[in-house]
Structure formats: C-alpha cells, structure tokens
PDB file of C-alpha atoms and ligand atoms in Angstrom:
ATOM      1  CA  MET A 254       1.497  10.886 -18.063  1.00  0.00           C
ATOM      2  CA  ALA A 255       0.271   9.547 -14.736  1.00  0.00           C
ATOM      3  CA  LEU A 256       1.904   6.362 -13.425  1.00  0.00           C
ATOM      4  CA  LEU A 257      -1.442   4.945 -12.289  1.00  0.00           C
ATOM      5  CA  GLU A 258      -4.775   5.877 -13.825  1.00  0.00           C
ATOM      6  CA  LEU A 259      -8.231   4.534 -12.973  1.00  0.00           C
ATOM      7  CA  ASP A 260     -11.378   5.269 -14.921  1.00  0.00           C
ATOM      8  CA  GLY A 261     -14.918   4.070 -14.279  1.00  0.00           C
ATOM      9  CA  VAL A 262     -13.682   1.413 -11.860  1.00  0.00           C
ATOM     10  CA  THR A 263     -16.651  -0.378 -10.357  1.00  0.00           C
ATOM     11  CA  ARG A 264     -16.889  -3.447  -8.129  1.00  0.00           C
ATOM     12  CA  ARG A 265     -20.226  -4.947  -7.183  1.00  0.00           C
ATOM     13  CA  TYR A 266     -20.946  -7.630  -4.617  1.00  0.00           C
ATOM     14  CA  GLY A 267     -24.474  -8.652  -5.535  1.00  0.00           C
ATOM     15  CA  ALA A 268     -26.591  -5.551  -4.980  1.00  0.00           C
ATOM     16  CA  LEU A 269     -23.828  -3.766  -3.048  1.00  0.00           C
ATOM     17  CA  VAL A 270     -21.686  -1.328  -5.020  1.00  0.00           C
ATOM     18  CA  ALA A 271     -18.352  -1.398  -3.179  1.00  0.00           C
ATOM     19  CA  LEU A 272     -16.674   0.809  -5.813  1.00  0.00           C
ATOM     20  CA  ASP A 273     -18.754   3.121  -7.972  1.00  0.00           C
ATOM     21  CA  GLN A 274     -17.149   4.535 -11.153  1.00  0.00           C
ATOM     22  CA  VAL A 275     -13.907   5.480  -9.447  1.00  0.00           C
ATOM     23  CA  ALA A 276     -11.601   7.723 -11.475  1.00  0.00           C
ATOM     24  CA  MET A 277      -8.238   8.733 -10.118  1.00  0.00           C
ATOM     25  CA  SER A 278      -4.808   9.563 -11.402  1.00  0.00           C
ATOM     26  CA  VAL A 279      -1.545   9.219  -9.459  1.00  0.00           C
ATOM     27  CA  GLU A 280       1.684  10.848 -10.629  1.00  0.00           C
ATOM     28  CA  GLU A 281       5.098   9.267 -10.225  1.00  0.00           C
ATOM     29  CA  GLY A 282       6.641  10.231  -6.864  1.00  0.00           C
ATOM     30  CA  GLU A 283       3.338  11.275  -5.315  1.00  0.00           C
ATOM     31  CA  VAL A 284       2.092  10.161  -1.894  1.00  0.00           C
ATOM     32  CA  ARG A 285      -1.688   9.829  -2.237  1.00  0.00           C
ATOM     33  CA  ALA A 286      -3.843   9.146   0.775  1.00  0.00           C
ATOM     34  CA  VAL A 287      -7.183   7.406   0.281  1.00  0.00           C
ATOM     35  CA  ILE A 288      -9.578   8.185   3.102  1.00  0.00           C
ATOM     36  CA  GLY A 289     -13.222   7.554   3.879  1.00  0.00           C
ATOM     37  CA  PRO A 290     -15.441   6.019   6.550  1.00  0.00           C
ATOM     38  CA  ASN A 291     -15.558   2.286   7.319  1.00  0.00           C
ATOM     39  CA  GLY A 292     -16.922   0.384   4.348  1.00  0.00           C
ATOM     40  CA  ALA A 293     -16.239   3.251   1.913  1.00  0.00           C
ATOM     41  CA  GLY A 294     -14.359   0.897  -0.434  1.00  0.00           C
ATOM     42  CA  LYS A 295     -10.716   1.723   0.372  1.00  0.00           C
ATOM     43  CA  THR A 296      -9.484  -1.853   0.735  1.00  0.00           C
ATOM     44  CA  THR A 297     -11.589  -2.918  -2.253  1.00  0.00           C
ATOM     45  CA  LEU A 298      -9.840  -0.190  -4.262  1.00  0.00           C
ATOM     46  CA  PHE A 299      -6.465  -1.672  -3.293  1.00  0.00           C
ATOM     47  CA  ASN A 300      -7.763  -5.153  -4.085  1.00  0.00           C
ATOM     48  CA  VAL A 301      -8.797  -4.253  -7.625  1.00  0.00           C
ATOM     49  CA  ILE A 302      -5.550  -2.356  -8.304  1.00  0.00           C
ATOM     50  CA  THR A 303      -3.427  -5.288  -7.095  1.00  0.00           C
ATOM     51  CA  GLY A 304      -5.576  -7.957  -8.753  1.00  0.00           C
ATOM     52  CA  THR A 305      -6.766  -9.655  -5.560  1.00  0.00           C
ATOM     53  CA  VAL A 306     -10.290  -8.814  -6.717  1.00  0.00           C
ATOM     54  CA  LYS A 307     -11.378  -8.236 -10.310  1.00  0.00           C
ATOM     55  CA  PRO A 308     -13.246  -5.019 -11.085  1.00  0.00           C
ATOM     56  CA  THR A 309     -16.774  -5.488 -12.425  1.00  0.00           C
ATOM     57  CA  ALA A 310     -16.146  -2.624 -14.865  1.00  0.00           C
ATOM     58  CA  GLY A 311     -13.601   0.071 -15.649  1.00  0.00           C
ATOM     59  CA  THR A 312     -10.023   0.458 -16.769  1.00  0.00           C
ATOM     60  CA  ILE A 313      -6.795   0.626 -14.771  1.00  0.00           C
ATOM     61  CA  ARG A 314      -3.581   1.702 -16.467  1.00  0.00           C
ATOM     62  CA  PHE A 315      -0.247   1.299 -14.756  1.00  0.00           C
ATOM     63  CA  ALA A 316       3.014   2.386 -16.413  1.00  0.00           C
ATOM     64  CA  GLY A 317       1.382   2.036 -19.813  1.00  0.00           C
ATOM     65  CA  HIS A 318      -0.155  -1.398 -19.166  1.00  0.00           C
ATOM     66  CA  ALA A 319      -3.887  -2.141 -18.940  1.00  0.00           C
ATOM     67  CA  ILE A 320      -3.932  -4.142 -15.696  1.00  0.00           C
ATOM     68  CA  ALA A 321      -7.625  -4.383 -14.731  1.00  0.00           C
ATOM     69  CA  GLY A 322      -8.497  -8.046 -14.229  1.00  0.00           C
ATOM     70  CA  LEU A 323      -4.954  -9.404 -14.589  1.00  0.00           C
ATOM     71  CA  PRO A 324      -3.896 -11.996 -12.014  1.00  0.00           C
ATOM     72  CA  SER A 325      -2.179 -10.482  -8.989  1.00  0.00           C
ATOM     73  CA  HIS A 326       1.235 -12.090  -9.606  1.00  0.00           C
ATOM     74  CA  GLN A 327       1.369 -10.436 -13.029  1.00  0.00           C
ATOM     75  CA  ILE A 328       0.427  -7.051 -11.588  1.00  0.00           C
ATOM     76  CA  CYS A 329       3.060  -7.509  -8.885  1.00  0.00           C
ATOM     77  CA  ARG A 330       5.676  -8.325 -11.504  1.00  0.00           C
ATOM     78  CA  LEU A 331       4.856  -5.082 -13.319  1.00  0.00           C
ATOM     79  CA  GLY A 332       5.779  -3.221 -10.118  1.00  0.00           C
ATOM     80  CA  VAL A 333       2.721  -2.940  -7.855  1.00  0.00           C
ATOM     81  CA  SER A 334       3.343  -4.051  -4.254  1.00  0.00           C
ATOM     82  CA  ARG A 335       1.166  -3.776  -1.179  1.00  0.00           C
ATOM     83  CA  THR A 336       0.809  -4.327   2.518  1.00  0.00           C
ATOM     84  CA  PHE A 337      -2.375  -5.703   4.058  1.00  0.00           C
ATOM     85  CA  GLN A 338      -4.733  -4.201   6.620  1.00  0.00           C
ATOM     86  CA  ILE A 339      -4.293  -7.387   8.667  1.00  0.00           C
ATOM     87  CA  THR A 340      -0.696  -8.347   9.452  1.00  0.00           C
ATOM     88  CA  ALA A 341       0.650 -11.002   7.093  1.00  0.00           C
ATOM     89  CA  LEU A 342       4.055 -12.109   8.398  1.00  0.00           C
ATOM     90  CA  PHE A 343       5.651 -15.492   9.048  1.00  0.00           C
ATOM     91  CA  PRO A 344       6.146 -14.946  12.804  1.00  0.00           C
ATOM     92  CA  GLU A 345       8.767 -17.648  13.352  1.00  0.00           C
ATOM     93  CA  MET A 346      10.993 -16.544  10.497  1.00  0.00           C
ATOM     94  CA  SER A 347      13.486 -13.718  10.871  1.00  0.00           C
ATOM     95  CA  ALA A 348      12.650 -10.253   9.597  1.00  0.00           C
ATOM     96  CA  ARG A 349      15.296 -10.738   6.884  1.00  0.00           C
ATOM     97  CA  ASP A 350      13.827 -14.066   5.738  1.00  0.00           C
ATOM     98  CA  ASN A 351      10.351 -12.539   5.566  1.00  0.00           C
ATOM     99  CA  ALA A 352      11.696  -9.758   3.351  1.00  0.00           C
ATOM    100  CA  ARG A 353      13.763 -12.207   1.269  1.00  0.00           C
ATOM    101  CA  LEU A 354      10.718 -14.388   0.565  1.00  0.00           C
ATOM    102  CA  ALA A 355       8.782 -11.307  -0.517  1.00  0.00           C
ATOM    103  CA  ALA A 356      11.599 -10.399  -2.923  1.00  0.00           C
ATOM    104  CA  GLN A 357      11.595 -13.919  -4.343  1.00  0.00           C
ATOM    105  CA  ALA A 358       7.810 -13.891  -4.741  1.00  0.00           C
ATOM    106  CA  ARG A 359       7.904 -11.027  -7.224  1.00  0.00           C
ATOM    107  CA  HIS A 360      10.501 -12.697  -9.400  1.00  0.00           C
ATOM    108  CA  ALA A 361       9.353 -16.307  -8.911  1.00  0.00           C
ATOM    109  CA  ARG A 362       8.992 -16.970 -12.648  1.00  0.00           C
ATOM    110  CA  ARG A 363      12.401 -15.637 -13.500  1.00  0.00           C
ATOM    111  CA  TRP A 364      14.162 -17.378 -10.664  1.00  0.00           C
ATOM    112  CA  LEU A 365      12.471 -20.753 -10.356  1.00  0.00           C
ATOM    113  CA  PRO A 366      14.221 -22.487 -13.265  1.00  0.00           C
ATOM    114  CA  PHE A 367      17.628 -21.401 -12.033  1.00  0.00           C
ATOM    115  CA  GLY A 368      17.440 -21.744  -8.264  1.00  0.00           C
ATOM    116  CA  GLY A 369      20.690 -22.042  -6.367  1.00  0.00           C
ATOM    117  CA  GLY A 370      22.814 -19.771  -4.248  1.00  0.00           C
ATOM    118  CA  HIS A 371      22.977 -16.653  -6.390  1.00  0.00           C
ATOM    119  CA  VAL A 372      19.190 -16.382  -6.341  1.00  0.00           C
ATOM    120  CA  PHE A 373      19.194 -16.502  -2.583  1.00  0.00           C
ATOM    121  CA  ALA A 374      21.993 -13.918  -2.453  1.00  0.00           C
ATOM    122  CA  GLU A 375      20.222 -11.565  -4.853  1.00  0.00           C
ATOM    123  CA  ALA A 376      16.972 -11.785  -2.891  1.00  0.00           C
ATOM    124  CA  GLU A 377      18.805 -11.321   0.379  1.00  0.00           C
ATOM    125  CA  ALA A 378      20.520  -8.195  -0.945  1.00  0.00           C
ATOM    126  CA  LEU A 379      17.111  -6.739  -1.868  1.00  0.00           C
ATOM    127  CA  ALA A 380      15.794  -7.705   1.565  1.00  0.00           C
ATOM    128  CA  ASP A 381      18.697  -6.063   3.377  1.00  0.00           C
ATOM    129  CA  ALA A 382      18.370  -2.873   1.338  1.00  0.00           C
ATOM    130  CA  ALA A 383      14.647  -2.685   2.110  1.00  0.00           C
ATOM    131  CA  LEU A 384      15.177  -3.369   5.822  1.00  0.00           C
ATOM    132  CA  GLN A 385      17.704  -0.562   5.900  1.00  0.00           C
ATOM    133  CA  GLN A 386      15.275   1.851   4.202  1.00  0.00           C
ATOM    134  CA  LEU A 387      12.759   1.183   6.978  1.00  0.00           C
ATOM    135  CA  GLY A 388      15.335   1.452   9.760  1.00  0.00           C
ATOM    136  CA  LEU A 389      15.156  -2.254  10.629  1.00  0.00           C
ATOM    137  CA  THR A 390      18.750  -3.375  10.058  1.00  0.00           C
ATOM    138  CA  ALA A 391      19.442  -3.861  13.771  1.00  0.00           C
ATOM    139  CA  ILE A 392      16.556  -6.321  14.189  1.00  0.00           C
ATOM    140  CA  ALA A 393      16.966  -8.188  10.858  1.00  0.00           C
ATOM    141  CA  ASP A 394      17.856 -11.505  12.510  1.00  0.00           C
ATOM    142  CA  ARG A 395      15.026 -11.525  15.050  1.00  0.00           C
ATOM    143  CA  PRO A 396      11.924 -13.640  14.535  1.00  0.00           C
ATOM    144  CA  ALA A 397       9.260 -11.348  13.073  1.00  0.00           C
ATOM    145  CA  GLY A 398       6.724 -12.447  15.695  1.00  0.00           C
ATOM    146  CA  LEU A 399       8.922 -11.124  18.506  1.00  0.00           C
ATOM    147  CA  LEU A 400       9.263  -7.598  17.084  1.00  0.00           C
ATOM    148  CA  SER A 401       7.299  -4.689  18.520  1.00  0.00           C
ATOM    149  CA  HIS A 402       3.983  -4.021  16.780  1.00  0.00           C
ATOM    150  CA  GLY A 403       5.445  -0.892  15.208  1.00  0.00           C
ATOM    151  CA  ASP A 404       8.424  -2.764  13.790  1.00  0.00           C
ATOM    152  CA  GLN A 405       6.118  -5.509  12.492  1.00  0.00           C
ATOM    153  CA  ARG A 406       4.143  -2.944  10.525  1.00  0.00           C
ATOM    154  CA  LEU A 407       7.371  -1.403   9.198  1.00  0.00           C
ATOM    155  CA  LEU A 408       8.617  -4.873   8.298  1.00  0.00           C
ATOM    156  CA  GLU A 409       5.543  -5.330   6.124  1.00  0.00           C
ATOM    157  CA  VAL A 410       6.466  -2.141   4.310  1.00  0.00           C
ATOM    158  CA  ALA A 411      10.030  -3.446   3.920  1.00  0.00           C
ATOM    159  CA  MET A 412       8.661  -6.722   2.516  1.00  0.00           C
ATOM    160  CA  ALA A 413       6.745  -4.803  -0.128  1.00  0.00           C
ATOM    161  CA  MET A 414       9.821  -2.648  -0.865  1.00  0.00           C
ATOM    162  CA  ALA A 415      12.012  -5.744  -1.278  1.00  0.00           C
ATOM    163  CA  GLN A 416       9.930  -6.388  -4.390  1.00  0.00           C
ATOM    164  CA  GLN A 417      11.328  -3.162  -5.898  1.00  0.00           C
ATOM    165  CA  PRO A 418       7.894  -1.774  -6.734  1.00  0.00           C
ATOM    166  CA  ARG A 419       7.154   1.325  -8.784  1.00  0.00           C
ATOM    167  CA  VAL A 420       4.075   1.951  -6.666  1.00  0.00           C
ATOM    168  CA  LEU A 421       3.558   0.911  -3.066  1.00  0.00           C
ATOM    169  CA  LEU A 422       0.087   0.472  -1.546  1.00  0.00           C
ATOM    170  CA  LEU A 423      -0.092   0.744   2.248  1.00  0.00           C
ATOM    171  CA  ASP A 424      -3.382  -0.299   3.869  1.00  0.00           C
ATOM    172  CA  GLU A 425      -3.550   1.301   7.322  1.00  0.00           C
ATOM    173  CA  PRO A 426       0.136   0.933   8.267  1.00  0.00           C
ATOM    174  CA  THR A 427      -0.517   2.233  11.803  1.00  0.00           C
ATOM    175  CA  GLN A 428      -3.609   0.132  12.536  1.00  0.00           C
ATOM    176  CA  GLY A 429      -3.418  -1.510  15.949  1.00  0.00           C
ATOM    177  CA  LEU A 430      -0.515   0.635  17.152  1.00  0.00           C
ATOM    178  CA  SER A 431      -0.526   2.657  20.350  1.00  0.00           C
ATOM    179  CA  VAL A 432      -0.200   6.430  20.194  1.00  0.00           C
ATOM    180  CA  GLU A 433       3.560   6.242  20.897  1.00  0.00           C
ATOM    181  CA  GLU A 434       4.116   3.408  18.424  1.00  0.00           C
ATOM    182  CA  THR A 435       2.158   5.313  15.786  1.00  0.00           C
ATOM    183  CA  ALA A 436       4.259   8.440  16.293  1.00  0.00           C
ATOM    184  CA  GLN A 437       7.485   6.434  15.931  1.00  0.00           C
ATOM    185  CA  ALA A 438       6.332   4.483  12.885  1.00  0.00           C
ATOM    186  CA  VAL A 439       5.137   7.689  11.203  1.00  0.00           C
ATOM    187  CA  GLU A 440       8.537   9.322  11.808  1.00  0.00           C
ATOM    188  CA  THR A 441      10.241   6.391  10.126  1.00  0.00           C
ATOM    189  CA  LEU A 442       7.730   6.307   7.269  1.00  0.00           C
ATOM    190  CA  ALA A 443       8.097  10.047   6.683  1.00  0.00           C
ATOM    191  CA  ARG A 444      11.883   9.727   6.515  1.00  0.00           C
ATOM    192  CA  PHE A 445      11.627   6.722   4.220  1.00  0.00           C
ATOM    193  CA  LEU A 446       9.151   8.420   1.869  1.00  0.00           C
ATOM    194  CA  LYS A 447      11.290  11.523   1.607  1.00  0.00           C
ATOM    195  CA  ALA A 448      14.487   9.583   0.924  1.00  0.00           C
ATOM    196  CA  SER A 449      12.993   7.044  -1.502  1.00  0.00           C
ATOM    197  CA  ARG A 450      10.547   9.332  -3.330  1.00  0.00           C
ATOM    198  CA  MET A 451       8.366   6.247  -3.767  1.00  0.00           C
ATOM    199  CA  THR A 452       4.967   6.580  -5.396  1.00  0.00           C
ATOM    200  CA  VAL A 453       2.556   5.585  -2.629  1.00  0.00           C
ATOM    201  CA  LEU A 454      -1.143   4.982  -2.115  1.00  0.00           C
ATOM    202  CA  LEU A 455      -1.912   5.138   1.579  1.00  0.00           C
ATOM    203  CA  VAL A 456      -5.132   4.125   3.313  1.00  0.00           C
ATOM    204  CA  GLU A 457      -5.172   5.615   6.782  1.00  0.00           C
ATOM    205  CA  HIS A 458      -7.829   6.518   9.350  1.00  0.00           C
ATOM    206  CA  ASP A 459      -5.617   8.751  11.479  1.00  0.00           C
ATOM    207  CA  MET A 460      -6.035  12.221   9.984  1.00  0.00           C
ATOM    208  CA  GLU A 461      -2.862  13.520  11.595  1.00  0.00           C
ATOM    209  CA  VAL A 462      -0.919  10.795   9.834  1.00  0.00           C
ATOM    210  CA  VAL A 463      -2.679  11.566   6.546  1.00  0.00           C
ATOM    211  CA  PHE A 464      -1.980  15.274   6.718  1.00  0.00           C
ATOM    212  CA  ARG A 465       1.628  14.582   7.697  1.00  0.00           C
ATOM    213  CA  LEU A 466       2.446  12.149   4.895  1.00  0.00           C
ATOM    214  CA  ALA A 467       0.180  12.838   1.925  1.00  0.00           C
ATOM    215  CA  ASP A 468       0.728  15.178  -1.027  1.00  0.00           C
ATOM    216  CA  ARG A 469      -2.837  14.665  -2.215  1.00  0.00           C
ATOM    217  CA  ILE A 470      -5.951  13.042  -0.804  1.00  0.00           C
ATOM    218  CA  THR A 471      -8.772  11.119  -2.471  1.00  0.00           C
ATOM    219  CA  VAL A 472     -11.943  10.809  -0.405  1.00  0.00           C
ATOM    220  CA  LEU A 473     -14.191   7.793  -0.922  1.00  0.00           C
ATOM    221  CA  HIS A 474     -17.754   7.630   0.325  1.00  0.00           C
ATOM    222  CA  ARG A 475     -20.032   4.679  -0.397  1.00  0.00           C
ATOM    223  CA  GLY A 476     -17.705   3.530  -3.138  1.00  0.00           C
ATOM    224  CA  GLY A 477     -17.549   6.859  -4.973  1.00  0.00           C
ATOM    225  CA  VAL A 478     -14.932   9.613  -5.048  1.00  0.00           C
ATOM    226  CA  ILE A 479     -16.423  12.693  -3.372  1.00  0.00           C
ATOM    227  CA  ALA A 480     -13.257  14.805  -3.274  1.00  0.00           C
ATOM    228  CA  ASP A 481      -9.723  14.793  -4.593  1.00  0.00           C
ATOM    229  CA  GLY A 482      -7.070  17.433  -3.961  1.00  0.00           C
ATOM    230  CA  THR A 483      -4.381  18.797  -1.696  1.00  0.00           C
ATOM    231  CA  PRO A 484      -4.804  18.306   2.063  1.00  0.00           C
ATOM    232  CA  ASP A 485      -5.938  21.933   2.431  1.00  0.00           C
ATOM    233  CA  GLN A 486      -8.473  21.656  -0.396  1.00  0.00           C
ATOM    234  CA  VAL A 487      -9.891  18.436   1.029  1.00  0.00           C
ATOM    235  CA  LYS A 488     -10.052  19.819   4.563  1.00  0.00           C
ATOM    236  CA  ALA A 489     -12.063  22.791   3.283  1.00  0.00           C
ATOM    237  CA  ASP A 490     -14.457  20.699   1.146  1.00  0.00           C
ATOM    238  CA  ALA A 491     -18.026  20.910   2.403  1.00  0.00           C
ATOM    239  CA  ARG A 492     -19.000  17.434   1.184  1.00  0.00           C
ATOM    240  CA  VAL A 493     -16.034  15.921   2.971  1.00  0.00           C
ATOM    241  CA  GLN A 494     -16.927  17.736   6.166  1.00  0.00           C
ATOM    242  CA  ASP A 495     -20.480  16.406   5.956  1.00  0.00           C
ATOM    243  CA  ALA A 496     -19.652  12.869   4.948  1.00  0.00           C
ATOM    244  CA  TYR A 497     -16.580  12.283   6.982  1.00  0.00           C
ATOM    245  CA  LEU A 498     -14.431  14.775   8.833  1.00  0.00           C
ATOM    246  CA  GLY A 499     -17.385  16.372  10.604  1.00  0.00           C
ATOM    247  CA  GLY A 500     -18.578  12.973  11.729  1.00  0.00           C
ATOM    248  CA  LEU A 501     -15.298  12.318  13.487  1.00  0.00           C
ATOM    249  CA  GLU A 502     -15.204  15.456  15.537  1.00  0.00           C
TER     250      GLU A 502
HETATM  251  N1  ATP B 602     -15.684 -10.091  -0.486  1.00  0.00           N
HETATM  252  C1  ATP B 602     -16.731  -9.298  -0.227  1.00  0.00           C
HETATM  253  N2  ATP B 602     -17.998  -9.757  -0.320  1.00  0.00           N
HETATM  254  C2  ATP B 602     -19.059  -8.957  -0.082  1.00  0.00           C
HETATM  255  N3  ATP B 602     -18.954  -7.664   0.283  1.00  0.00           N
HETATM  256  C3  ATP B 602     -17.725  -7.147   0.399  1.00  0.00           C
HETATM  257  C4  ATP B 602     -16.550  -7.933   0.156  1.00  0.00           C
HETATM  258  N4  ATP B 602     -15.459  -7.144   0.349  1.00  0.00           N
HETATM  259  C5  ATP B 602     -15.934  -5.938   0.717  1.00  0.00           C
HETATM  260  N5  ATP B 602     -17.289  -5.939   0.747  1.00  0.00           N
HETATM  261  C6  ATP B 602     -18.134  -4.774   1.079  1.00  0.00           C
HETATM  262  O1  ATP B 602     -17.724  -3.687   0.283  1.00  0.00           O
HETATM  263  C7  ATP B 602     -17.780  -2.473   1.028  1.00  0.00           C
HETATM  264  C8  ATP B 602     -16.398  -1.823   1.029  1.00  0.00           C
HETATM  265  O2  ATP B 602     -15.532  -2.604   1.840  1.00  0.00           O
HETATM  266  P1  ATP B 602     -14.002  -2.234   2.044  1.00  0.00           P
HETATM  267  O3  ATP B 602     -13.393  -3.327   2.849  1.00  0.00           O
HETATM  268  O4  ATP B 602     -13.393  -1.912   0.745  1.00  0.00           O
HETATM  269  O5  ATP B 602     -14.124  -0.903   2.922  1.00  0.00           O
HETATM  270  P2  ATP B 602     -12.969  -0.044   3.616  1.00  0.00           P
HETATM  271  O6  ATP B 602     -13.145   1.352   3.151  1.00  0.00           O
HETATM  272  O7  ATP B 602     -11.652  -0.685   3.423  1.00  0.00           O
HETATM  273  O8  ATP B 602     -13.419  -0.125   5.160  1.00  0.00           O
HETATM  274  P3  ATP B 602     -12.498  -0.143   6.496  1.00  0.00           P
HETATM  275  O9  ATP B 602     -12.199   1.298   6.801  1.00  0.00           O
HETATM  276  O10 ATP B 602     -13.436  -0.727   7.529  1.00  0.00           O
HETATM  277  O11 ATP B 602     -11.300  -0.972   6.263  1.00  0.00           O
HETATM  278  C9  ATP B 602     -18.293  -2.836   2.412  1.00  0.00           C
HETATM  279  O12 ATP B 602     -19.679  -2.625   2.439  1.00  0.00           O
HETATM  280  C10 ATP B 602     -17.966  -4.308   2.525  1.00  0.00           C
HETATM  281  O13 ATP B 602     -18.859  -4.974   3.393  1.00  0.00           O
HETATM  282 MG1   MG B 603     -10.219  -1.450   4.694  1.00  0.00          MG
END
C-alpha cells in the first residue's frame, strides 16, 4: 500500500480553484517531484498535506491515517515534515539549535511535561544526526544567518529531518541559489537521498534538478494533475510539453 495517497483533493479560494480533484499516490522510499507553472497549486498541495491549509474536499491517507483537515502539529507528529519556499530559520541561533528546536517541535506534547536535561540531549542527538546527513557537521555551531545560502537551504532540510519524518516535503530547496550553489546543494541532496532512502515530495522549478533527483514526476496545471509518471514518460507527454515544458524553452 502507498505511504501517502490523495483522492479528489480540492482547495478553493472563493471562485479560484487552487487544487482541483488531485489524486496521487506515493510509495515508501520514492522521490516524487511535483512540477508545474507558477500558480499551478504546488505549494497549496504541500499546505493541504501538512495541514497548514484545510482541503475544501477530498481524502488524504498517510501511513493508514486519514489526515485531511487535521491540525498541522498532529500531521507532523504522524511523520510528515516540510521545508518552506521562503526561508524560515532563526538567523541568530546556531545551525544545531535551529535543528534541535525543530526536533523538539515534533515531540512537544511528549516532552513538555518532563522537560529537563535528557530532553535537550535527545533533541540535540537528533539534530546532530540530521546535520550530519546533510553534510553540515562542520558548521553546526555557526549562527544560521551567517551560513552561505546553499547551507541555509540544506539546514532547513536538516531541520525537517531532525523531526524523524516518514515523508519529507521540500518546497523549492534551490530557490534563490546561484548556479554554483545549486549544483553543490543538489550534489549533497542526491547523496543524502540515496543514503537515507527517504520518501520525498519535491517541488522544484529547475528541470535539471528534477530529472536528477526524482523517481517519478507529477505535473500540476491550474490545480489539476495533467501527467504522472517516470521522468521519461513525463518528458514525452504532449500535454506537458504544451502546458509547461514547451513554454520554458
Ligand atoms: N491564501 C490564499 N488565498 C487566495 N489565493 C491563494 C492563496 N494561496 C494560494 N492562492 C492561489 O492559489 C493558486 C495556487 O497557488 P500556489 O502558491 O499553490 O502555486 P505554486 O504552484 O506553488 O506557484 P509558485 O510556483 O509560484 O510557487 C494561485 O492562483 C494562488 O494565487
Ligand atoms: Mg509555490
């Protein structure tokens, strides 16, 4: 059975249909890219999966739970973690403390009544493991705001990983990076994905990055899924060429 399964997922904003009957199914261990032009509904899709926004209609099943409409902290606790399109770090805190706070956020309920040193130590161990997975151990003590843009984006991935998710949602992890920074970050991400075998949903505009990292691709256009398949299948799809890839070239 798929780890994550969406059916009929719709989100309206007044007359605008940001997501239109989206069905998709993601297997454990898969890296799924979600692509589509600006305004296609990619971030909205992440928002409804993570509970930031409630779907107007439809069902979302994750690891056997019906999660559509649950509050985001509950969805996070079930094992869904994300990064944001816009950087969301505490710039004055160290990379390690940013990752530690993320770890604590997932388990807030469990940990709050106990508090104390062992909680801190447990969260810090998760943070350090995640920083290592993203190749950030050497800069763990630096203030996040002083890291290179590429390392800041990787730190956001590490923060999500410190929550020990079963699925990781990455919203444009290379946005705002230069060509060189993108190449470096993609190298690190590729190594991390291979080693961790994480289940990932990846929104990304850079087609080279998509074709490098993704096992399968879902194409959104005006809120609806217009194609879904392997990179080669999607590349060859006439509707995708019309709606999207053709428009870029
Ligand atoms: N809170 C909101 N209120 C009203 N409309 C919204 C809201 N959030 C998103 N929309 C609209 O829904 C549509 C999909 O937006 P979304 O941000 O999901 O697109 P996207 O595919 O992530 O685009 P981009 O590539 O620019 O990040 C757009 O038309 C957008 O204006
Ligand atoms: Mg977006």
